[in-house]
Coordinates of C-alpha atoms in Angstrom, one line a residue:
M1 CA 0.0 0.0 0.0
F2 CA 1.2 3.5 -0.8
N3 CA 3.2 5.1 2.1
Q4 CA 5.9 7.2 0.4
P5 CA 6.8 10.8 1.2
L6 CA 4.9 13.1 -1.3
S7 CA 8.1 15.0 -2.0
R8 CA 9.4 11.9 -3.8
V9 CA 6.3 11.7 -6.0
P10 CA 7.1 13.5 -9.3
A11 CA 4.8 16.5 -9.9
I12 CA 3.9 15.2 -13.3
T13 CA 2.3 12.1 -11.6
L14 CA -0.2 14.3 -9.7
G15 CA -0.7 16.8 -12.5
N16 CA -1.9 20.4 -12.3
N17 CA -5.5 19.6 -13.2
L18 CA -6.1 17.0 -10.5
Q19 CA -9.3 17.7 -8.6
V20 CA -9.9 14.6 -6.5
L21 CA -7.1 12.9 -4.5
Q22 CA -7.6 10.0 -2.1
L23 CA -4.3 9.2 -0.2
G24 CA -5.3 5.7 0.8
S25 CA -8.6 4.3 2.1
P26 CA -10.0 6.1 5.2
T27 CA -10.7 2.7 6.8
S28 CA -7.6 0.7 5.8
G29 CA -5.0 2.9 4.0
R30 CA -1.4 3.0 5.3
F31 CA -0.4 6.4 4.1
N32 CA 1.1 8.3 7.1
Q33 CA 3.7 10.8 5.8
P34 CA 3.9 14.5 6.5
I35 CA 2.3 16.7 3.9
E36 CA 4.7 19.6 3.3
P37 CA 3.2 23.0 2.3
G38 CA 2.7 23.4 -1.4
V39 CA 3.4 19.8 -2.4
L40 CA -0.2 19.0 -3.4
P41 CA -1.6 20.7 -6.6
A42 CA -3.7 23.8 -6.0
S43 CA -6.3 22.3 -8.4
I44 CA -7.5 19.7 -5.8
T45 CA -11.0 20.3 -4.5
K46 CA -11.6 17.0 -2.7
L47 CA -9.0 15.5 -0.5
G48 CA -9.2 12.2 1.5
L49 CA -6.6 11.1 4.0
S50 CA -5.9 7.4 4.8
Y51 CA -6.8 5.4 7.9
E52 CA -3.2 5.6 9.3
F53 CA -2.7 9.3 8.6
N54 CA -1.9 11.1 11.9
Q55 CA 0.5 14.0 11.0
K56 CA 0.5 17.6 12.0
L57 CA -0.9 19.9 9.3
L58 CA 0.8 23.2 8.5
P59 CA -0.6 26.2 6.7
N60 CA -0.8 25.4 2.9
S61 CA -0.5 21.6 3.6
I62 CA -4.1 21.5 2.4
P63 CA -4.4 23.1 -1.1
P64 CA -6.3 26.4 -1.1
N65 CA -9.2 25.2 -3.3
V66 CA -10.2 22.2 -1.3
T67 CA -13.9 22.2 -0.4
H68 CA -14.2 18.7 0.9
L69 CA -11.7 17.2 3.4
T70 CA -11.9 13.7 4.9
F71 CA -9.7 12.5 7.7
G72 CA -9.1 8.8 8.4
N73 CA -9.9 7.0 11.6
R74 CA -6.4 7.4 13.2
F75 CA -6.1 11.2 12.9
N76 CA -6.0 12.9 16.3
Q77 CA -3.9 16.1 15.9
S78 CA -4.8 19.6 17.0
I79 CA -5.5 22.0 14.1
K80 CA -4.3 25.6 14.3
M81 CA -5.9 28.7 12.9
G82 CA -5.0 29.2 9.2
V83 CA -4.4 25.6 8.4
L84 CA -7.7 24.8 6.8
P85 CA -8.4 26.5 3.5
S86 CA -10.9 29.4 3.4
K87 CA -13.1 27.8 0.8
I88 CA -13.8 24.5 2.7
K89 CA -17.4 23.4 3.0
Y90 CA -17.3 19.9 4.3
I91 CA -15.0 18.2 6.9
Y92 CA -15.1 14.7 8.3
F93 CA -13.2 13.5 11.3
G94 CA -12.7 9.8 12.0
N95 CA -13.1 7.6 15.1
M96 CA -10.1 8.7 17.1
F97 CA -10.3 12.5 16.7
N98 CA -10.7 14.1 20.2
Q99 CA -9.1 17.5 20.1
N100 CA -10.3 20.8 21.3
I101 CA -11.5 23.0 18.4
K102 CA -10.5 26.5 19.2
P103 CA -12.4 29.6 17.9
R104 CA -11.7 30.6 14.3
V105 CA -10.0 27.3 13.4
L106 CA -12.9 26.2 11.3
P107 CA -13.3 28.7 8.3
D108 CA -16.6 30.7 8.0
S109 CA -17.2 28.8 4.6
L110 CA -17.8 25.5 6.4
E111 CA -21.4 24.2 6.0
T112 CA -21.0 20.6 7.1
L113 CA -18.9 19.2 9.9
E114 CA -19.1 15.4 10.5
F115 CA -17.6 13.4 13.4
S116 CA -17.6 9.6 13.1
A117 CA -20.7 8.0 14.4
F118 CA -18.6 5.7 16.6
G119 CA -15.9 8.2 17.4
E120 CA -14.3 9.4 20.6
F121 CA -15.0 13.1 20.3
K122 CA -16.1 14.4 23.8
R123 CA -14.9 18.0 23.8
K124 CA -16.9 21.0 24.8
L125 CA -17.4 23.4 21.9
K126 CA -16.5 26.9 23.1
E127 CA -18.3 30.0 21.8
G128 CA -17.0 30.8 18.3
S129 CA -15.7 27.2 17.7
L130 CA -18.4 26.6 15.1
P131 CA -18.6 29.0 12.2
P132 CA -21.9 30.7 11.5
N133 CA -22.6 29.1 8.1
V134 CA -22.8 25.5 9.4
K135 CA -26.3 24.4 8.3
T136 CA -26.5 20.9 9.7
L137 CA -25.5 19.8 13.2
M138 CA -26.0 16.3 14.5
F139 CA -24.9 14.5 17.5
G140 CA -24.6 10.7 17.4
H141 CA -25.3 8.2 14.6
I142 CA -24.8 8.8 11.0
K143 CA -25.8 11.6 8.6
R144 CA -24.0 14.8 7.6
L145 CA -22.7 16.5 10.8
I146 CA -22.1 13.9 13.4
F147 CA -20.6 14.1 16.9
G148 CA -19.7 10.7 18.4
H149 CA -22.1 8.4 20.1
D150 CA -20.6 9.3 23.5
Y151 CA -21.0 13.1 23.3
N152 CA -22.8 14.3 26.4
Q153 CA -21.6 17.9 27.0
T154 CA -23.8 20.8 28.0
L155 CA -24.5 23.2 25.1
N156 CA -23.3 26.7 25.5
E157 CA -23.9 30.1 23.8
S158 CA -21.8 29.2 20.8
F159 CA -24.7 27.2 19.3
H160 CA -26.9 30.2 19.2
S161 CA -24.4 31.9 16.8
L162 CA -25.1 29.2 14.2
V163 CA -27.7 31.4 12.5
N164 CA -28.1 29.0 9.5
L165 CA -28.5 25.8 11.4
E166 CA -31.7 24.1 10.5
Y167 CA -31.2 20.4 11.7
L168 CA -29.9 19.2 15.1
E169 CA -29.7 15.6 16.2
F170 CA -28.3 14.3 19.5
G171 CA -26.8 10.8 19.9
S172 CA -28.0 8.0 22.1
I173 CA -26.6 9.0 25.5
Y174 CA -27.1 12.7 25.3
N175 CA -29.0 13.8 28.4
K176 CA -28.3 17.4 29.3
S177 CA -30.8 20.2 30.1
I178 CA -31.0 22.9 27.4
D179 CA -31.2 26.5 28.6
V180 CA -33.2 29.3 27.1
G181 CA -31.3 31.1 24.3
I182 CA -29.0 28.2 23.4
L183 CA -30.6 26.7 20.3
P184 CA -30.3 28.7 17.1
S185 CA -33.2 30.9 16.1
H186 CA -33.7 29.3 12.7
L187 CA -33.6 25.7 13.8
K188 CA -36.4 23.6 12.1
T189 CA -35.8 20.0 13.1
L190 CA -34.7 18.7 16.6
V191 CA -34.0 15.0 17.3
F192 CA -33.2 13.7 20.7
G193 CA -31.5 10.3 21.3
N194 CA -32.9 7.5 23.5
R195 CA -31.5 8.6 26.8
F196 CA -32.7 12.2 26.8
N197 CA -35.1 12.7 29.8
Q198 CA -34.9 16.4 30.8
F199 CA -37.6 18.9 31.4
I200 CA -38.1 21.1 28.3
K201 CA -37.9 24.6 29.6
E202 CA -40.4 27.2 28.5
G203 CA -38.7 29.2 25.8
S204 CA -35.8 26.8 25.2
L205 CA -37.2 25.6 21.9
P206 CA -37.0 28.3 19.2
E207 CA -40.2 29.4 17.5
S208 CA -38.8 28.4 14.1
L209 CA -39.0 24.7 15.1
V210 CA -41.4 22.6 13.0
S211 CA -40.4 19.0 13.9
I212 CA -39.3 17.4 17.2
I213 CA -38.6 13.8 18.0
L214 CA -38.3 12.8 21.7
G215 CA -36.4 9.5 22.4
T216 CA -37.4 6.3 24.0
E217 CA -36.7 7.3 27.6
F218 CA -38.3 10.7 27.6
Q219 CA -41.1 10.9 30.2
K220 CA -41.2 14.4 31.5
P221 CA -44.5 16.3 31.4
L222 CA -45.0 19.2 29.0
V223 CA -46.0 21.7 31.7
N224 CA -48.0 24.3 29.8
Q225 CA -49.0 25.7 26.4
S226 CA -45.7 27.7 26.0
V227 CA -43.3 24.7 26.0
L228 CA -43.8 23.7 22.4
P229 CA -43.4 26.3 19.6
R230 CA -46.6 27.5 18.0
K231 CA -45.3 26.6 14.5
L232 CA -44.6 23.0 15.4
K233 CA -46.1 20.6 12.8
T234 CA -44.6 17.2 13.8
I235 CA -43.9 15.6 17.2
H236 CA -42.9 12.1 18.1
F237 CA -43.2 10.8 21.7
G238 CA -41.0 7.8 22.7
D239 CA -42.1 4.4 24.2
C240 CA -41.7 5.5 27.8
F241 CA -43.7 8.6 27.6
N242 CA -46.6 8.2 30.1
K243 CA -47.6 11.7 31.1
P244 CA -51.0 13.3 30.5
L245 CA -51.3 15.6 27.6
K246 CA -53.1 18.7 28.8
I247 CA -55.5 20.7 26.7
G248 CA -53.7 23.3 24.6
V249 CA -50.2 21.8 25.0
L250 CA -50.2 20.6 21.4
P251 CA -50.1 23.7 19.2
I252 CA -52.9 24.3 16.6
S253 CA -50.3 24.6 13.9
M254 CA -49.7 20.8 14.0
E255 CA -50.6 19.6 10.5
Q256 CA -48.2 16.9 9.7
S257 CA -47.5 14.2 12.3
L258 CA -48.1 13.3 15.9
T259 CA -46.8 10.0 17.5
I260 CA -48.1 8.9 20.9
N261 CA -46.8 5.8 22.6
N262 CA -48.5 6.6 25.9
N263 CA -50.6 3.8 27.3
N264 CA -52.0 6.0 30.0
C265 CA -53.1 8.8 27.8
N266 CA -56.9 8.7 27.9
I267 CA -57.7 10.6 24.8
N268 CA -61.5 10.2 25.5
N269 CA -61.7 12.5 28.5
F270 CA -62.5 15.5 26.3
S271 CA -65.4 16.3 24.1
N272 CA -64.9 16.9 20.4
N273 CA -64.8 20.7 21.0
I274 CA -62.3 20.6 23.9
S275 CA -59.6 18.1 22.9
I276 CA -56.0 17.4 23.5
F277 CA -55.7 17.3 19.7
P278 CA -55.4 20.4 17.5
S279 CA -58.9 21.3 16.2
Y280 CA -57.7 21.4 12.6
G281 CA -54.7 20.8 10.4
L282 CA -53.3 17.5 11.9
K283 CA -52.8 15.0 9.0
V284 CA -50.8 12.1 10.5
L285 CA -51.3 10.4 13.8
V286 CA -49.2 7.5 14.9
F287 CA -49.9 5.6 18.1
G288 CA -46.7 3.8 19.3
S289 CA -46.0 0.3 20.5
N290 CA -47.5 0.7 24.0
F291 CA -50.7 2.6 23.2
N292 CA -53.9 0.6 24.0
M293 CA -56.7 2.9 25.1
P294 CA -60.1 2.7 23.4
I295 CA -60.8 5.3 20.8
E296 CA -64.3 6.6 21.2
P297 CA -66.2 8.1 18.3
N298 CA -65.5 11.7 17.2
V299 CA -62.4 12.1 19.4
L300 CA -59.8 12.1 16.6
P301 CA -59.7 15.3 14.4
N302 CA -61.4 15.2 11.1
S303 CA -58.3 16.6 9.3
L304 CA -56.4 13.2 9.7
T305 CA -55.5 11.5 6.4
K306 CA -53.1 8.8 7.9
L307 CA -53.7 6.9 11.1
D308 CA -51.4 4.1 12.5
L309 CA -52.8 2.3 15.6
G310 CA -49.3 1.0 16.6
Q311 CA -48.6 -2.5 17.9
R312 CA -50.8 -3.2 21.0
Y313 CA -54.1 -1.5 20.2
N314 CA -56.8 -4.1 20.6
H315 CA -60.2 -2.5 21.2
P316 CA -63.2 -2.8 18.8
L317 CA -63.5 0.1 16.5
Q318 CA -66.9 1.9 16.3
I319 CA -68.4 4.0 13.6
N320 CA -66.6 7.4 13.7
S321 CA -63.7 6.1 15.8
I322 CA -61.8 6.5 12.5
P323 CA -62.3 10.0 11.1
R324 CA -64.0 10.2 7.7
S325 CA -61.0 12.0 6.3
V326 CA -58.6 9.1 6.8
T327 CA -57.2 7.6 3.5
H328 CA -54.5 5.4 5.0
L329 CA -55.1 3.1 8.0
E330 CA -52.8 0.7 9.8
L331 CA -54.4 -1.6 12.4
S332 CA -52.1 -2.8 15.2
Y333 CA -50.3 -6.1 15.4
F334 CA -52.6 -7.3 18.2
Y335 CA -55.9 -6.1 16.7
N336 CA -58.3 -9.1 16.2
H337 CA -61.9 -7.8 16.2
Q338 CA -64.6 -8.0 13.7
I339 CA -64.9 -4.9 11.6
G340 CA -68.4 -3.7 11.2
V341 CA -70.1 -2.1 8.2
G342 CA -69.5 1.7 8.3
V343 CA -66.5 1.6 10.6
L344 CA -64.0 2.2 7.8
P345 CA -64.0 5.7 6.2
S346 CA -65.6 6.0 2.7
K347 CA -62.5 7.7 1.4
L348 CA -60.0 5.0 2.6
K349 CA -57.5 4.0 -0.1
S350 CA -55.1 1.7 1.7
L351 CA -55.6 -0.6 4.6
Y352 CA -52.8 -2.5 6.4
I353 CA -54.0 -5.4 8.7
K354 CA -51.2 -6.8 10.8
G355 CA -50.2 -10.0 12.7
L356 CA -53.0 -11.5 14.8
F357 CA -56.1 -10.5 12.8
N358 CA -58.1 -13.6 11.7
Q359 CA -61.7 -12.4 11.4
T360 CA -64.1 -12.9 8.5
I361 CA -64.7 -9.8 6.5
E362 CA -68.3 -9.3 5.5
P363 CA -69.6 -7.6 2.3
K364 CA -69.7 -3.8 2.4
V365 CA -67.1 -3.6 5.2
L366 CA -64.3 -2.5 2.8
P367 CA -65.2 0.8 1.1
N368 CA -65.3 1.1 -2.7
S369 CA -62.5 3.7 -2.5
L370 CA -60.0 1.0 -1.4
T371 CA -57.0 0.5 -3.8
A372 CA -54.5 -1.4 -1.6
L373 CA -55.2 -4.1 1.0
V374 CA -52.4 -5.8 3.0
F375 CA -52.7 -8.6 5.5
G376 CA -49.7 -9.2 7.8
Q377 CA -47.3 -12.1 8.1
F378 CA -49.2 -14.5 10.4
F379 CA -52.7 -15.8 11.2
Y380 CA -55.2 -14.6 8.6
N381 CA -56.8 -17.5 6.8
Q382 CA -60.4 -16.8 6.2
P383 CA -62.4 -17.6 3.0
I384 CA -63.0 -14.5 0.9
A385 CA -66.7 -14.4 0.1
D386 CA -68.4 -12.8 -2.9
N387 CA -68.6 -9.0 -2.9
V388 CA -66.1 -8.6 -0.1
L389 CA -63.2 -7.1 -2.0
P390 CA -64.1 -3.8 -3.8
S391 CA -63.8 -3.4 -7.6
T392 CA -61.4 -0.5 -7.0
L393 CA -58.7 -2.8 -5.5
K394 CA -55.5 -2.8 -7.4
E395 CA -53.0 -4.2 -4.9
L396 CA -53.5 -7.3 -2.6
K397 CA -51.0 -8.8 -0.2
I398 CA -52.0 -11.8 1.9
K399 CA -49.1 -13.5 3.8
G400 CA -48.8 -16.0 6.6
L401 CA -51.2 -18.9 6.9
F402 CA -53.6 -17.8 4.1
N403 CA -54.4 -20.7 1.8
Q404 CA -57.9 -20.0 0.5
Q405 CA -59.2 -19.9 -3.0
L406 CA -58.8 -16.5 -4.6
P407 CA -62.2 -15.2 -5.7
P408 CA -62.4 -14.8 -9.5
Y409 CA -64.2 -11.5 -9.3
I410 CA -60.9 -9.8 -8.3
N411 CA -59.2 -10.6 -11.6
H412 CA -58.8 -6.8 -12.2
I413 CA -56.0 -6.4 -9.6
E414 CA -52.6 -5.5 -10.9
S415 CA -50.3 -6.5 -8.0
L416 CA -50.6 -9.7 -5.9
E417 CA -48.4 -11.1 -3.1
L418 CA -49.0 -14.5 -1.6
G419 CA -47.3 -16.1 1.4
E420 CA -45.5 -19.4 2.0
S421 CA -48.6 -21.4 3.0
F422 CA -50.5 -20.6 -0.2
N423 CA -50.8 -23.3 -2.9
N424 CA -54.3 -22.6 -4.4
F425 CA -52.9 -21.5 -7.8
N426 CA -55.8 -23.1 -9.8
N427 CA -57.4 -20.0 -11.1
L428 CA -54.4 -17.7 -11.1
I429 CA -54.4 -17.7 -14.9
Q430 CA -57.7 -15.8 -14.9
F431 CA -56.1 -12.7 -13.4
N432 CA -55.3 -11.3 -16.8
N433 CA -54.6 -7.7 -15.6
L434 CA -51.9 -8.8 -13.2
K435 CA -48.5 -7.2 -13.7
Y436 CA -46.7 -8.0 -10.5
L437 CA -46.8 -11.4 -8.7
N438 CA -45.0 -12.7 -5.6
I439 CA -45.4 -16.4 -4.8
C440 CA -43.8 -19.0 -2.7
I441 CA -43.3 -22.5 -4.2
N442 CA -42.5 -25.6 -2.1
N443 CA -43.2 -28.4 -4.5
N444 CA -43.3 -29.1 -8.2
N445 CA -46.9 -28.3 -8.8
I446 CA -47.9 -27.2 -12.3
I447 CA -48.7 -23.4 -12.1
S448 CA -50.2 -21.5 -15.0
L449 CA -49.5 -17.8 -15.0
P450 CA -51.3 -15.0 -16.9
S451 CA -49.4 -13.6 -19.8
S452 CA -49.9 -10.0 -18.5
I453 CA -47.2 -10.5 -15.7
T454 CA -44.1 -8.4 -16.3
I455 CA -42.4 -8.8 -12.8
L456 CA -42.3 -12.1 -10.9
N457 CA -40.8 -12.9 -7.5
I458 CA -40.4 -16.6 -6.7
N459 CA -39.4 -17.9 -3.3
Y460 CA -38.6 -21.6 -3.8
S461 CA -38.2 -23.5 -0.6
Y462 CA -37.3 -26.9 -2.0
N463 CA -33.5 -26.6 -2.1
S464 CA -32.2 -30.1 -2.8
Y465 CA -30.7 -29.1 -6.2
N466 CA -27.6 -31.1 -7.0
N467 CA -25.7 -30.1 -10.2
N468 CA -24.2 -33.6 -10.6
S469 CA -27.4 -35.6 -9.8
D470 CA -29.9 -37.2 -12.1
N471 CA -32.6 -36.8 -9.4
N472 CA -33.5 -33.2 -10.3
H473 CA -36.5 -34.3 -12.4
N474 CA -38.7 -33.6 -9.4
Q475 CA -37.5 -30.0 -9.1
F476 CA -39.6 -27.0 -10.1
R477 CA -38.6 -25.7 -13.5
I478 CA -38.4 -22.1 -14.8
N479 CA -38.5 -21.9 -18.6
D480 CA -40.6 -20.4 -21.4
S481 CA -43.4 -22.9 -20.7
F482 CA -43.8 -21.6 -17.2
L483 CA -42.9 -17.9 -17.6
P484 CA -45.5 -15.4 -19.0
S485 CA -44.9 -14.3 -22.5
N486 CA -44.5 -10.6 -21.4
I487 CA -42.2 -11.2 -18.5
K488 CA -39.4 -8.7 -18.1
V489 CA -37.9 -9.3 -14.6
I490 CA -37.8 -12.3 -12.3
N491 CA -36.3 -12.5 -8.8
I492 CA -35.4 -16.0 -7.7
I493 CA -34.9 -17.0 -4.0
G494 CA -33.8 -20.6 -3.7
N495 CA -32.8 -23.1 -6.3
P496 CA -35.4 -24.0 -8.8
I497 CA -34.1 -25.4 -12.1
V498 CA -33.7 -22.7 -14.8
E499 CA -33.9 -24.1 -18.3
L500 CA -33.5 -22.7 -21.8
P501 CA -35.2 -21.4 -23.8
L502 CA -36.5 -18.4 -21.8
P503 CA -38.9 -15.8 -23.1
P504 CA -37.2 -13.2 -25.4
T505 CA -38.9 -10.4 -23.4
L506 CA -36.9 -11.3 -20.3
E507 CA -34.5 -8.5 -19.4
T508 CA -33.2 -9.3 -15.9
I509 CA -32.9 -12.3 -13.6
Y510 CA -32.1 -11.6 -10.0
I511 CA -30.6 -14.4 -8.0
Q512 CA -29.0 -14.8 -4.5
N513 CA -25.2 -15.3 -4.2
D514 CA -25.8 -18.7 -2.7
N515 CA -27.7 -19.9 -5.8
I516 CA -26.3 -23.1 -7.3
S517 CA -28.8 -24.0 -9.9
I518 CA -27.5 -21.1 -12.1
L519 CA -24.1 -20.2 -10.7
K520 CA -22.8 -23.8 -10.7
N521 CA -24.4 -24.6 -14.0
Y522 CA -21.7 -23.1 -16.2
D523 CA -23.2 -24.0 -19.5
L524 CA -26.4 -22.2 -18.6
F525 CA -24.7 -19.3 -16.9
Y526 CA -22.5 -18.4 -19.8
Q527 CA -25.6 -18.3 -22.1
I528 CA -27.5 -15.9 -19.9
Y529 CA -24.8 -14.1 -17.9
D530 CA -25.7 -10.7 -19.5
I531 CA -29.1 -10.6 -17.8
I532 CA -28.1 -12.1 -14.5
R533 CA -27.9 -9.8 -11.4
V534 CA -26.5 -11.4 -8.2
I535 CA -27.6 -10.0 -4.8
D536 CA -26.7 -10.9 -1.2
C537 CA -28.4 -14.1 0.0
N538 CA -29.3 -12.2 3.2
N539 CA -31.2 -9.6 1.1
K540 CA -34.8 -11.0 0.7
T541 CA -36.0 -7.8 -0.9
K542 CA -38.7 -8.3 -3.5
I543 CA -38.2 -6.7 -6.8
K544 CA -41.0 -4.3 -7.5
H545 CA -39.7 -2.7 -10.6
K546 CA -36.5 -2.7 -12.6

């Protein structure tokens, strides 16, 4: 690996037009030589230093036109004022960097400063340490400007000087009180990590804030109407939050998203006119994993368009429990109650029914507006009677134990996903509008597919394929007799036998990297290698489109 003094590298090797230079990998590179002033071409705009690099930098060591500078994981040297170029916009420090950053060391041009998500940086940032043009500030894991996971220092007045800062995120262990006047006045998004559990002081959140996420352990009460900014549109409460939400605490500006995990929040103690919810504007409401209080009629605001009942909600829904405005509804994992006629809104477009639900669905329960219906991974296995599924339905997913006959009157659907237990393929060929199909095959049954299918996902669980055996005649076969005449993409999980010829319309075959029916069949592979795409065997993602 390269580890030569740069003074020995002929200038012609680097060239005067070089714009991007990576001196070894930031995670494994060995380069660790001093960078003398003026050695690197002035044309460089992006410079990356290797994993091992840990040398003092001098003025002009970094070319003057560099805008993006990346340090490797071993770099842990103090940086003096005047070392970093005045045009720099992005700096990344690796795992071991843990030096004080003195005022005016970082140029005013800097917009993004990133510390490794798993780094050791634990220093206090003094007033003036961060330049005023930094736009993104984030403590903890991943994304643009990141302070290490262990950062847990009290913020001081230097943060208020970041007049362009719009996004601030704290890491997992951050748990310090934030005083009034500390957060920048233009901040829009604030994200706290899991351990944050401090009282939010009145006036500590800037009025510019539109989104706030409170971590898992937050369980302090919001004491009055002045705690949350009046322009706030989105708030997420964590799993441990169990304090009453008082009337007026949630601002009337909320129009995007509210997440409540609180199992003790009785949302029914108020009339429709005096509610904990904003009277208008709120569009998205998410109940978290612990919420399990009954939702009485006319309690939720009529402005909602998306409602998620979380994981544990298991109370029968009544007419008007779900506002008429809701178009996207997710029932909880534990929900297992009969759904009555008129309970679901007439404008509902998508319905997601999760885990434990195993109730018959009667005619007229599902509204004629419904276009997407999803049953979860587990217990649903009820016959689908006539006139149950609406004619508007385009997408149907039924997973888990479902193994009932598909009703022929839904042959208009365009997307169909069936689970591992399903083997009632008899009338599948009648679905002549189907474009996308996901099926699981565990035997060598003859399956006839409609010619309209263009994308096919096959999960084949019978994996006894042996390239040197004559016993593969019982294996399921993929060839032009099985595949639809308009097929473009197939995604294969498992080892069914693939045979030539294949339909001429076929453009791509996705296989796992543990596939042997193709990868070990060299004669076949070399004839179709140009349309083969190999993906990680741990990636079970279904291909929805090319």
